[in-house]
Every structure is written in structure tokens, then in C-alpha cells.
């Protein structure tokens, strides 16, 4: 990589200030994985599967389609940051309790999508239709989705 093409950005990742030197062409997913955040999965890389979902300023985004330079001065959350003193978040625990994790490839993205979804103003309890619609951007090949719906209902 030509050093002249590199740029530096400031951002926060999982609560820690970071200064990252990167190519302007790199996606946020590539940069996060290069930083060791391997929960960020690269599946389709065209915005279809949601495996790369992270939160940027609390909005769920497909990090495969989001240039890392756009994260300048932004706050990024990945599933690694959802543990508090080694304790799983309520959403992580609900996924585990309901068997919504099978091969696990989709799970980090789904947990981050769920985190953003449940943080939105909403009526309670959510209907199954609302849950399925809210997570429509995240694909899972293993669970048939029902256990994921169950997990979210357990968070209510
Ligand atoms: S890898 Fe980003 S949406 Fe599939
Ligand atoms: S648990 Fe395997 S893709 Fe969802």
C-alpha cells in the first residue's frame, strides 16, 4: 500500500478513543477486523446479509458498505464491547437462553441490529411481525428465525 494514500481518523471503538491510519478505500468492516474485532463478519460484502452489522453513533449499519473514513469523530460499537466486566448484555443472554445461536456466523450482527432496534421508541410488547420487520436486514441460515424472535421477546 502506498503510504501517500493513507489517512488518519479519530474515533471511539467500544468506548476507547482510537486513532487509525488506513486507506481511504477500506471499508469499516475491513478496518475493524484488522484491529482484531473479529465479531464483524464478512459475508456477502454487498449489503445483503447483515453479518457485518455494527453501530455507528447508535445506528445499525452494514460496515461492509461503510467507508472507514466516514467514521471520523464517530462512536462505533461491536459485539465485543457489549460485555460489561465479562457479563453478557441482556440481549446476548437472551440469544444464548433461547438457542438463537447455532453456527454463530450471523449472531454478532444480529445482536448489534437487535441492540439498535430495541433502543428505538416503540410500543410494548413488540409483535412478531414488528420483530421480523425490524431485523429484516440480517440473514440467518441456521435457526429459521423463530428462536431469534423468541430471544427478542425475552428482552421485553
Ligand atoms: S457482509 Fe455486509 S451485509 Fe453482508
Ligand atoms: S446461526 Fe448460523 S447463520 Fe445464523
Short mmCIF file of C-alpha atoms and ligand atoms in Angstrom, two decimals:
data_model
loop_
_atom_site.label_atom_id
_atom_site.label_comp_id
_atom_site.label_asym_id
_atom_site.label_seq_id
_atom_site.Cartn_x
_atom_site.Cartn_y
_atom_site.Cartn_z
CA UNK A 1 0.00 0.00 0.00
CA UNK A 2 1.35 3.44 -0.93
CA UNK A 3 1.89 5.41 2.29
CA UNK A 4 0.93 8.60 0.47
CA UNK A 5 -2.59 7.31 0.07
CA UNK A 6 -3.08 6.62 3.77
CA UNK A 7 -5.12 8.85 6.04
CA UNK A 8 -5.70 9.00 9.80
CA UNK A 9 -9.04 9.19 11.55
CA UNK A 10 -10.07 9.65 15.17
CA UNK A 11 -13.00 7.67 16.50
CA UNK A 12 -14.18 5.74 19.54
CA UNK A 13 -14.47 1.96 19.30
CA UNK A 14 -16.26 0.21 22.14
CA UNK A 15 -15.67 3.18 24.41
CA UNK A 16 -11.97 3.60 23.66
CA UNK A 17 -10.52 6.51 21.71
CA UNK A 18 -8.65 5.27 18.66
CA UNK A 19 -6.51 6.90 16.02
CA UNK A 20 -6.44 4.70 12.94
CA UNK A 21 -4.27 5.02 9.85
CA UNK A 22 -5.97 3.48 6.87
CA UNK A 23 -6.51 3.55 3.15
CA UNK A 24 -9.48 5.74 2.16
CA UNK A 25 -10.75 2.80 0.12
CA UNK A 26 -11.09 0.46 3.10
CA UNK A 27 -14.48 -0.44 4.46
CA UNK A 28 -15.16 -0.07 8.16
CA UNK A 29 -15.58 -3.85 8.34
CA UNK A 30 -12.08 -4.42 6.96
CA UNK A 31 -10.58 -1.93 9.38
CA UNK A 32 -12.39 -3.32 12.42
CA UNK A 33 -11.30 -6.86 11.56
CA UNK A 34 -7.72 -5.65 11.04
CA UNK A 35 -7.96 -4.18 14.56
CA UNK A 36 -8.82 -7.63 15.89
CA UNK A 37 -12.59 -7.18 16.18
CA UNK A 38 -13.36 -10.48 14.51
CA UNK A 39 -17.01 -10.50 15.56
CA UNK A 40 -17.51 -8.30 12.49
CA UNK A 41 -18.12 -10.92 9.85
CA UNK A 42 -17.61 -10.52 6.12
CA UNK A 43 -20.37 -12.45 4.40
CA UNK A 44 -21.86 -11.11 1.18
CA UNK A 45 -19.96 -7.79 1.27
CA UNK A 46 -22.73 -6.16 -0.74
CA UNK A 47 -25.15 -5.11 1.98
CA UNK A 48 -27.46 -8.11 1.81
CA UNK A 49 -26.72 -10.37 4.79
CA UNK A 50 -26.13 -8.07 7.77
CA UNK A 51 -23.29 -10.22 9.14
CA UNK A 52 -21.10 -7.11 9.31
CA UNK A 53 -23.62 -5.01 11.27
CA UNK A 54 -22.11 -2.62 13.82
CA UNK A 55 -23.45 0.53 15.43
CA UNK A 56 -22.15 3.93 14.33
CA UNK A 57 -23.44 6.65 16.62
CA UNK A 58 -26.02 4.09 17.77
CA UNK A 59 -27.38 3.44 14.28
CA UNK A 60 -27.02 -0.09 12.87
CA UNK A 61 -25.09 -0.05 9.60
CA UNK A 62 -23.64 -2.61 7.21
CA UNK A 63 -19.97 -1.98 7.82
CA UNK A 64 -19.01 -3.69 4.55
CA UNK A 65 -20.60 -0.78 2.68
CA UNK A 66 -19.42 1.98 5.02
CA UNK A 67 -16.04 3.54 4.30
CA UNK A 68 -13.87 3.65 7.38
CA UNK A 69 -13.01 7.31 6.75
CA UNK A 70 -16.69 8.16 7.33
CA UNK A 71 -16.17 7.09 10.95
CA UNK A 72 -14.12 10.21 11.69
CA UNK A 73 -15.26 11.54 15.10
CA UNK A 74 -17.90 8.84 15.39
CA UNK A 75 -18.64 6.22 18.01
CA UNK A 76 -18.54 2.59 16.89
CA UNK A 77 -19.89 -0.38 18.81
CA UNK A 78 -19.24 -4.02 18.02
CA UNK A 79 -20.42 -7.03 19.96
CA UNK A 80 -17.05 -7.26 21.74
CA UNK A 81 -17.97 -4.06 23.57
CA UNK A 82 -21.34 -5.31 24.78
CA UNK A 83 -19.84 -7.36 27.61
CA UNK A 84 -19.70 -5.36 30.83
CA UNK A 85 -16.99 -6.68 33.18
CA UNK A 86 -17.26 -10.04 31.46
CA UNK A 87 -21.03 -10.19 31.85
CA UNK A 88 -23.17 -10.63 28.76
CA UNK A 89 -25.72 -7.96 27.93
CA UNK A 90 -29.40 -8.75 28.37
CA UNK A 91 -29.67 -9.21 24.60
CA UNK A 92 -26.64 -11.51 24.38
CA UNK A 93 -28.00 -13.56 27.27
CA UNK A 94 -31.43 -13.80 25.63
CA UNK A 95 -29.87 -15.13 22.42
CA UNK A 96 -28.00 -17.77 24.41
CA UNK A 97 -31.00 -18.72 26.54
CA UNK A 98 -33.36 -19.24 23.62
CA UNK A 99 -30.97 -21.22 21.42
CA UNK A 100 -30.87 -18.43 18.85
CA UNK A 101 -27.18 -19.13 18.28
CA UNK A 102 -26.31 -22.12 16.14
CA UNK A 103 -23.28 -21.78 13.83
CA UNK A 104 -22.99 -18.23 15.18
CA UNK A 105 -21.88 -16.54 11.97
CA UNK A 106 -24.86 -14.19 11.90
CA UNK A 107 -25.04 -13.69 15.65
CA UNK A 108 -22.78 -10.67 16.27
CA UNK A 109 -24.51 -8.72 13.51
CA UNK A 110 -27.94 -9.76 14.76
CA UNK A 111 -27.12 -8.78 18.32
CA UNK A 112 -26.00 -5.33 17.21
CA UNK A 113 -29.07 -4.96 14.97
CA UNK A 114 -31.24 -6.05 17.91
CA UNK A 115 -29.49 -3.55 20.20
CA UNK A 116 -30.32 -0.68 17.82
CA UNK A 117 -33.83 -1.98 17.19
CA UNK A 118 -34.76 -2.27 20.87
CA UNK A 119 -33.31 1.19 21.61
CA UNK A 120 -35.84 2.84 19.29
CA UNK A 121 -39.06 4.30 20.66
CA UNK A 122 -41.67 1.55 20.34
CA UNK A 123 -44.86 0.08 21.59
CA UNK A 124 -44.66 -2.83 24.03
CA UNK A 125 -44.88 -5.69 23.60
CA UNK A 126 -43.50 -5.93 20.08
CA UNK A 127 -45.42 -8.15 17.72
CA UNK A 128 -43.72 -10.98 15.85
CA UNK A 129 -44.33 -9.06 12.64
CA UNK A 130 -42.60 -5.97 14.05
CA UNK A 131 -39.63 -8.04 15.19
CA UNK A 132 -39.27 -9.79 11.85
CA UNK A 133 -39.57 -6.48 10.02
CA UNK A 134 -37.09 -4.81 12.37
CA UNK A 135 -34.43 -7.44 11.71
CA UNK A 136 -35.17 -8.00 8.04
CA UNK A 137 -31.67 -6.84 7.09
CA UNK A 138 -29.98 -9.73 8.89
CA UNK A 139 -29.98 -13.21 7.40
CA UNK A 140 -29.54 -16.47 9.31
CA UNK A 141 -29.12 -19.81 7.58
CA UNK A 142 -29.49 -21.98 10.67
CA UNK A 143 -32.23 -21.02 13.08
CA UNK A 144 -35.29 -20.47 10.91
CA UNK A 145 -35.58 -17.14 12.76
CA UNK A 146 -38.14 -18.29 15.33
CA UNK A 147 -35.57 -18.58 18.10
CA UNK A 148 -34.28 -15.12 17.24
CA UNK A 149 -37.82 -13.79 17.57
CA UNK A 150 -38.06 -15.65 20.89
CA UNK A 151 -34.82 -14.02 22.06
CA UNK A 152 -36.15 -10.55 21.36
CA UNK A 153 -39.43 -11.30 23.08
CA UNK A 154 -37.38 -12.39 26.12
CA UNK A 155 -35.80 -8.93 26.19
CA UNK A 156 -39.17 -7.21 26.62
S1 LIG B 1 -21.16 -8.65 4.74
FE1 LIG B 1 -22.05 -6.69 4.97
S2 LIG B 1 -24.15 -7.00 4.53
FE2 LIG B 1 -23.23 -8.95 4.12
S1 LIG B 2 -26.78 -19.20 13.50
FE1 LIG B 2 -25.85 -19.89 11.64
S2 LIG B 2 -26.24 -18.29 10.21
FE2 LIG B 2 -27.38 -17.77 11.96
#
